[in-house]
Short mmCIF file of C-alpha atoms in Angstrom, two decimals:
data_model
loop_
_atom_site.label_atom_id
_atom_site.label_comp_id
_atom_site.label_asym_id
_atom_site.label_seq_id
_atom_site.Cartn_x
_atom_site.Cartn_y
_atom_site.Cartn_z
CA MET A 1 66.25 -76.24 -3.07
CA LYS A 2 69.30 -73.64 -2.31
CA LYS A 3 68.17 -70.12 -2.75
CA GLY A 4 69.69 -66.64 -1.27
CA ILE A 5 72.01 -63.80 -2.03
CA ALA A 6 73.96 -64.14 -4.99
CA PHE A 7 75.85 -60.58 -4.69
CA PRO A 8 75.82 -58.58 -1.35
CA THR A 9 74.11 -55.29 -1.53
CA SER A 10 76.46 -52.51 -2.36
CA ILE A 11 75.98 -48.93 -2.27
CA SER A 12 78.23 -46.70 -3.82
CA VAL A 13 77.97 -42.88 -3.59
CA ASN A 14 79.13 -40.11 -6.03
CA ASN A 15 82.70 -40.96 -7.58
CA CYS A 16 82.93 -44.46 -5.42
CA VAL A 17 82.39 -46.92 -8.60
CA CYS A 18 81.61 -50.23 -6.99
CA HIS A 19 81.63 -52.91 -4.02
CA PHE A 20 81.06 -50.34 -1.03
CA SER A 21 79.44 -52.50 1.54
CA PRO A 22 80.62 -51.50 4.97
CA LEU A 23 80.35 -53.91 7.91
CA ASN A 24 78.23 -53.61 10.98
CA SER A 25 81.11 -52.21 12.99
CA ASP A 26 81.95 -49.31 10.49
CA PRO A 27 80.80 -45.76 10.94
CA ASP A 28 77.58 -44.72 9.36
CA TYR A 29 77.71 -43.06 6.18
CA LEU A 30 74.74 -40.36 5.79
CA LEU A 31 73.40 -39.71 2.43
CA LYS A 32 72.85 -36.04 1.55
CA GLU A 33 70.84 -34.38 -0.72
CA GLY A 34 72.12 -34.38 -4.10
CA ASP A 35 74.40 -37.62 -3.74
CA LEU A 36 74.65 -39.91 -6.95
CA VAL A 37 73.46 -43.24 -5.49
CA LYS A 38 74.19 -46.61 -7.02
CA ILE A 39 72.30 -49.75 -5.43
CA ASP A 40 73.89 -53.15 -6.98
CA LEU A 41 72.65 -56.67 -5.81
CA GLY A 42 71.88 -60.09 -7.13
CA VAL A 43 70.07 -63.07 -5.63
CA HIS A 44 69.63 -66.63 -6.67
CA VAL A 45 66.98 -69.88 -6.49
CA ASP A 46 68.74 -73.35 -6.88
CA GLY A 47 72.07 -71.53 -8.18
CA PHE A 48 70.22 -69.46 -11.22
CA ILE A 49 71.24 -65.66 -10.61
CA ALA A 50 69.61 -62.50 -11.09
CA ASN A 51 71.69 -59.18 -10.82
CA VAL A 52 70.27 -55.87 -11.03
CA ALA A 53 71.76 -52.17 -10.28
CA TYR A 54 70.55 -48.64 -10.65
CA SER A 55 71.54 -45.02 -10.01
CA PHE A 56 69.52 -42.42 -8.63
CA ILE A 57 69.92 -38.91 -7.20
CA VAL A 58 68.88 -38.11 -3.23
CA GLY A 59 66.14 -35.78 -3.05
CA VAL A 60 65.28 -35.48 -6.65
CA THR A 61 61.62 -34.72 -7.18
CA LYS A 62 59.76 -33.99 -10.54
CA GLU A 63 59.33 -30.27 -9.15
CA ASN A 64 62.89 -30.32 -8.65
CA PRO A 65 64.79 -32.31 -11.18
CA VAL A 66 68.54 -32.77 -11.52
CA THR A 67 70.70 -30.97 -13.90
CA GLY A 68 74.36 -30.48 -15.00
CA ARG A 69 77.01 -33.19 -15.18
CA LYS A 70 74.82 -35.78 -12.77
CA ALA A 71 71.91 -35.71 -14.85
CA ASP A 72 74.43 -36.07 -18.06
CA VAL A 73 75.80 -38.97 -16.51
CA ILE A 74 72.96 -40.91 -15.54
CA LYS A 75 70.97 -40.17 -18.46
CA ALA A 76 73.92 -41.48 -20.55
CA ALA A 77 74.31 -44.72 -18.49
CA HIS A 78 70.59 -45.29 -19.06
CA LEU A 79 70.77 -45.06 -22.77
CA CYS A 80 73.94 -47.15 -23.32
CA ALA A 81 71.92 -49.72 -20.92
CA GLU A 82 68.71 -49.45 -22.92
CA ALA A 83 70.97 -49.69 -26.37
CA ALA A 84 72.74 -52.75 -25.12
CA LEU A 85 69.48 -54.50 -23.90
CA ARG A 86 68.29 -54.09 -28.20
CA LEU A 87 71.61 -55.53 -29.25
CA VAL A 88 72.32 -58.48 -26.83
CA LYS A 89 70.35 -61.08 -29.26
CA PRO A 90 71.00 -64.32 -30.77
CA GLY A 91 73.05 -63.76 -33.76
CA ASN A 92 74.95 -60.60 -32.79
CA GLN A 93 78.62 -60.48 -32.08
CA HIS A 94 79.62 -59.83 -28.51
CA ALA A 95 81.35 -56.84 -28.95
CA LYS A 96 78.61 -55.18 -30.66
CA PRO A 97 76.33 -53.79 -27.96
CA PHE A 98 79.21 -51.66 -26.38
CA ARG A 99 81.00 -50.91 -29.57
CA TYR A 100 78.06 -49.61 -31.00
CA ALA A 101 77.30 -47.44 -27.81
CA TRP A 102 81.12 -46.39 -27.83
CA SER A 103 81.09 -44.90 -31.23
CA SER A 104 77.58 -43.40 -31.16
CA GLN A 105 78.19 -41.46 -27.94
CA GLU A 106 81.26 -40.01 -29.89
CA GLN A 107 78.71 -38.01 -31.89
CA PRO A 108 77.89 -34.41 -30.93
CA SER A 109 75.86 -35.30 -28.44
CA LYS A 110 78.45 -34.86 -25.82
CA LEU A 111 77.26 -37.46 -23.55
CA PRO A 112 79.95 -38.92 -21.56
CA GLY A 113 80.95 -42.17 -23.30
CA PRO A 114 80.40 -45.94 -21.49
CA ARG A 115 83.30 -46.82 -19.26
CA GLY A 116 83.69 -50.56 -17.93
CA GLY A 117 80.79 -51.65 -19.46
CA LYS A 118 80.58 -55.09 -19.93
CA THR A 119 78.21 -58.22 -19.91
CA HIS A 120 78.64 -61.49 -17.93
CA THR A 121 77.03 -65.07 -18.94
CA LYS A 122 75.36 -66.49 -16.13
CA LYS A 123 75.90 -70.25 -15.35
CA GLU A 124 74.25 -72.37 -12.59
CA LEU A 125 76.33 -71.78 -9.44
CA VAL A 126 78.76 -70.01 -11.41
CA PRO A 127 77.92 -66.10 -11.33
CA ILE A 128 80.55 -64.92 -13.42
CA ASN A 129 82.79 -67.25 -15.92
CA ASN A 130 84.92 -66.69 -18.63
CA LYS A 131 82.57 -65.69 -21.48
CA THR A 132 82.77 -61.95 -21.26
CA VAL A 133 82.29 -58.74 -23.30
CA PRO A 134 85.56 -56.64 -23.44
CA GLU A 135 85.12 -53.13 -21.32
CA SER A 136 85.66 -51.08 -24.39
CA PRO A 137 85.74 -51.70 -28.11
CA THR A 138 89.55 -50.58 -28.07
CA THR A 139 92.12 -52.81 -29.59
CA LYS A 140 93.94 -53.13 -26.28
CA HIS A 141 90.66 -54.44 -24.55
CA ARG A 142 89.47 -56.82 -27.45
CA LYS A 143 93.04 -58.81 -28.20
CA ASP A 144 92.45 -60.93 -25.34
CA HIS A 145 88.68 -61.42 -26.01
CA GLU A 146 87.62 -64.06 -28.70
CA GLU A 147 84.81 -62.83 -30.78
CA ALA A 148 81.61 -65.25 -30.47
CA GLU A 149 77.97 -64.75 -31.03
CA PHE A 150 75.07 -64.27 -28.55
CA GLU A 151 73.22 -67.78 -28.67
CA VAL A 152 69.78 -68.56 -27.98
CA HIS A 153 68.94 -69.62 -24.25
CA GLU A 154 71.91 -67.78 -22.99
CA VAL A 155 71.39 -65.83 -19.82
CA TYR A 156 73.48 -62.42 -19.58
CA ALA A 157 74.02 -59.95 -16.61
CA VAL A 158 74.72 -56.48 -18.73
CA ASP A 159 76.73 -53.84 -16.54
CA VAL A 160 76.91 -50.64 -17.64
CA LEU A 161 78.97 -47.63 -15.84
CA VAL A 162 79.48 -44.17 -17.27
CA SER A 163 81.87 -41.77 -15.81
CA THR A 164 82.06 -38.03 -16.01
CA GLY A 165 85.86 -38.32 -15.66
CA GLU A 166 88.47 -40.50 -17.46
CA GLY A 167 87.07 -44.06 -16.53
CA LYS A 168 89.75 -45.21 -14.68
CA ALA A 169 88.83 -46.65 -11.68
CA LYS A 170 91.44 -47.01 -8.76
CA ASP A 171 91.57 -48.99 -5.29
CA ALA A 172 91.62 -45.82 -2.77
CA GLY A 173 92.64 -48.27 0.06
CA GLN A 174 89.13 -48.73 1.60
CA ARG A 175 88.77 -52.11 3.25
CA THR A 176 87.10 -54.90 0.92
CA THR A 177 84.17 -56.74 2.64
CA ILE A 178 83.16 -58.71 -0.66
CA TYR A 179 84.56 -61.95 -1.71
CA LYS A 180 84.07 -65.26 -3.67
CA ARG A 181 85.75 -68.66 -3.50
CA ASP A 182 87.94 -69.70 -6.34
CA PRO A 183 87.38 -73.50 -6.83
CA THR A 184 90.40 -73.79 -9.02
CA LYS A 185 92.90 -72.73 -5.87
CA GLN A 186 94.04 -75.12 -3.20
CA TYR A 187 96.07 -74.54 -0.12
CA GLY A 188 96.51 -76.02 3.24
CA LEU A 189 95.48 -73.24 5.75
CA LYS A 190 97.93 -72.96 8.74
CA ARG A 191 95.63 -71.08 11.08
CA LYS A 192 92.63 -72.78 12.79
CA THR A 193 90.52 -69.29 12.54
CA SER A 194 91.09 -69.69 9.07
CA ARG A 195 90.23 -72.93 8.29
CA ALA A 196 86.97 -72.84 10.35
CA PHE A 197 86.16 -69.49 8.30
CA PHE A 198 86.79 -71.36 4.88
CA SER A 199 84.68 -74.02 5.92
CA GLU A 200 82.01 -71.82 6.68
CA VAL A 201 82.29 -70.28 3.27
CA GLU A 202 81.97 -73.13 1.13
CA ARG A 203 79.29 -74.53 3.45
CA ARG A 204 76.96 -71.54 3.27
CA PHE A 205 78.35 -69.55 0.01
CA ASP A 206 80.03 -72.13 -2.28
CA THR A 207 81.09 -69.85 -5.24
CA MET A 208 78.56 -67.44 -4.81
CA PRO A 209 79.97 -63.39 -3.47
CA PHE A 210 79.54 -62.95 0.09
CA THR A 211 80.26 -60.06 2.65
CA LEU A 212 81.87 -60.22 5.88
CA ARG A 213 79.01 -58.97 7.37
CA ALA A 214 77.16 -62.16 6.61
CA PHE A 215 79.09 -63.63 9.39
CA GLU A 216 77.73 -63.78 13.08
CA ASP A 217 81.53 -63.21 14.64
CA GLU A 218 82.67 -60.17 12.47
CA LYS A 219 86.03 -60.21 14.24
CA LYS A 220 86.79 -63.85 13.22
CA ALA A 221 85.57 -63.48 9.98
CA ARG A 222 88.01 -60.38 9.38
CA MET A 223 90.77 -62.58 10.83
CA GLY A 224 90.11 -65.75 8.66
CA VAL A 225 89.78 -64.15 5.58
CA VAL A 226 93.28 -62.67 5.36
CA GLU A 227 94.93 -65.91 4.87
CA CYS A 228 92.19 -67.17 2.54
CA ALA A 229 92.58 -63.83 0.21
CA LYS A 230 96.55 -64.20 0.66
CA HIS A 231 96.70 -67.79 -0.78
CA GLU A 232 94.07 -66.82 -3.60
CA LEU A 233 91.12 -69.05 -2.31
CA LEU A 234 89.22 -66.14 -2.27
CA GLN A 235 88.67 -63.49 -4.61
CA PRO A 236 88.32 -59.95 -3.27
CA PHE A 237 85.81 -57.37 -4.82
CA ASN A 238 87.78 -54.24 -4.14
CA VAL A 239 86.06 -50.95 -3.57
CA LEU A 240 87.15 -48.52 -6.53
CA TYR A 241 86.86 -44.74 -7.22
CA GLU A 242 87.12 -42.57 -9.81
CA LYS A 243 88.80 -39.19 -9.25
CA GLU A 244 87.47 -36.87 -6.36
CA GLY A 245 84.66 -34.48 -7.88
CA GLU A 246 83.82 -36.89 -10.63
CA PHE A 247 80.38 -38.85 -10.84
CA VAL A 248 79.65 -42.43 -11.88
CA ALA A 249 76.48 -43.87 -12.74
CA GLN A 250 75.61 -47.48 -13.36
CA PHE A 251 72.65 -49.69 -14.72
CA LYS A 252 72.55 -53.64 -14.62
CA PHE A 253 70.01 -55.98 -15.72
CA THR A 254 69.67 -59.48 -16.27
CA VAL A 255 68.53 -60.92 -19.76
CA LEU A 256 67.32 -64.09 -21.00
CA LEU A 257 68.06 -64.74 -24.69
CA MET A 258 64.72 -66.24 -26.09
CA PRO A 259 64.11 -67.76 -29.41
CA ASN A 260 61.60 -64.55 -30.05
CA GLY A 261 63.79 -61.75 -28.70
CA PRO A 262 65.44 -60.72 -25.52
CA MET A 263 63.78 -60.95 -22.03
CA ARG A 264 64.96 -58.71 -19.42
CA ILE A 265 64.05 -60.24 -15.88
CA THR A 266 65.50 -57.57 -13.85
CA SER A 267 65.34 -53.68 -13.84
CA GLY A 268 65.82 -50.58 -11.47
CA PRO A 269 63.78 -47.51 -11.44
CA PHE A 270 64.49 -44.80 -13.84
CA GLU A 271 62.15 -41.83 -14.36
CA SER A 272 63.48 -39.63 -17.53
CA GLU A 273 61.79 -36.45 -16.20
CA LEU A 274 63.80 -36.33 -13.00
CA TYR A 275 66.88 -35.87 -15.38
CA LYS A 276 67.13 -32.82 -17.32
CA SER A 277 70.24 -33.00 -19.56
CA GLU A 278 70.90 -30.13 -22.09
CA PHE A 279 72.20 -32.95 -24.34
CA GLU A 280 70.33 -35.30 -26.59
CA VAL A 281 71.63 -38.35 -28.82
CA GLN A 282 72.47 -36.97 -32.27
CA ASP A 283 73.26 -40.33 -34.00
CA ALA A 284 70.23 -41.28 -36.29
CA GLU A 285 70.89 -44.94 -36.11
CA LEU A 286 71.07 -45.01 -32.32
CA LYS A 287 67.96 -42.90 -32.21
CA ALA A 288 66.20 -45.59 -34.20
CA LEU A 289 67.46 -48.32 -31.88
CA LEU A 290 66.42 -46.62 -29.12
CA LEU A 291 62.75 -46.24 -30.45
CA SER A 292 62.57 -49.68 -31.21
CA SER A 293 60.34 -52.06 -29.05
CA THR A 294 61.76 -54.44 -26.96
CA SER A 295 58.67 -56.57 -26.89
CA ARG A 296 59.14 -60.26 -27.57
CA LYS A 297 57.64 -61.46 -30.87
CA THR A 298 54.93 -64.11 -30.08
CA GLN A 299 55.58 -67.38 -32.26
CA LYS A 300 52.35 -68.03 -33.68
CA LYS A 301 51.84 -71.89 -34.12
CA LYS A 302 50.34 -73.43 -37.43
CA LYS A 303 46.96 -74.53 -37.04
CA LYS A 304 47.01 -78.43 -38.29
CA LYS A 305 44.27 -79.59 -40.60
CA VAL A 306 41.18 -81.59 -39.07
CA ASP A 307 42.22 -84.49 -41.21
CA GLU A 308 45.64 -84.87 -39.78
CA PHE A 309 44.09 -86.28 -36.65
CA VAL A 310 41.61 -88.61 -38.12
#
């Protein structure tokens, strides 16, 4: 039975949105008090994947809670994720969780709106397939997504990111270190180093995302990945950034859609008393949704009469 990493650990700080996973040869990055940190990772057992991500502030305590924009953005991301959990259930339309969260955040709460929130279907040995939810409920983002319903026994990774800025993540030129193989692409690699590198990728990671840090010879890995990526045998997970001075918070969880309700199987820590935002959710419907229970209702089996067994 195969098991291992389904998504390499990335630690993205402040305005860095995602996929920051430096190599051993890169200079150390020292976290400082007050940094907003996002930790994102995934594992699998026999190809079945569980992803999780969460956000926190370095050095925060109950005696010294976070206030201001950092508290606002973390609280908003957490509430959007909690709302999505309650709406990701059989029978609901795919876009409903994020369309609902978006419209609710436009109420006078003034909490930042969700930016880039999405869900991905989890399939055996395929971390992310084509069954996705659009990033936002706007016509532009919805037109390429076919409306569909959540179904029983599906498994989803729900990934919510919220920004204090415009939510326009950009590649700032940071070196990409995370890739995954695209099994639909073929190309005859010319360089010996590239062929050896790609052969190891196929053997060790199949279609799972991996980091160049996982290779014993990092220098050869950095050389081999160039030709593979150039001809699209590998898909890059680029390091993305929001504008300098802005903050991005993330919460991701994996949920099983069971007959008696959604079952969240991964979740990062969140202590509400550490984040003191001056804003509160104003929408009555959203308040009621967030107060609703996420516990699955146990299905009681009907007792058969004794004479049925005689």
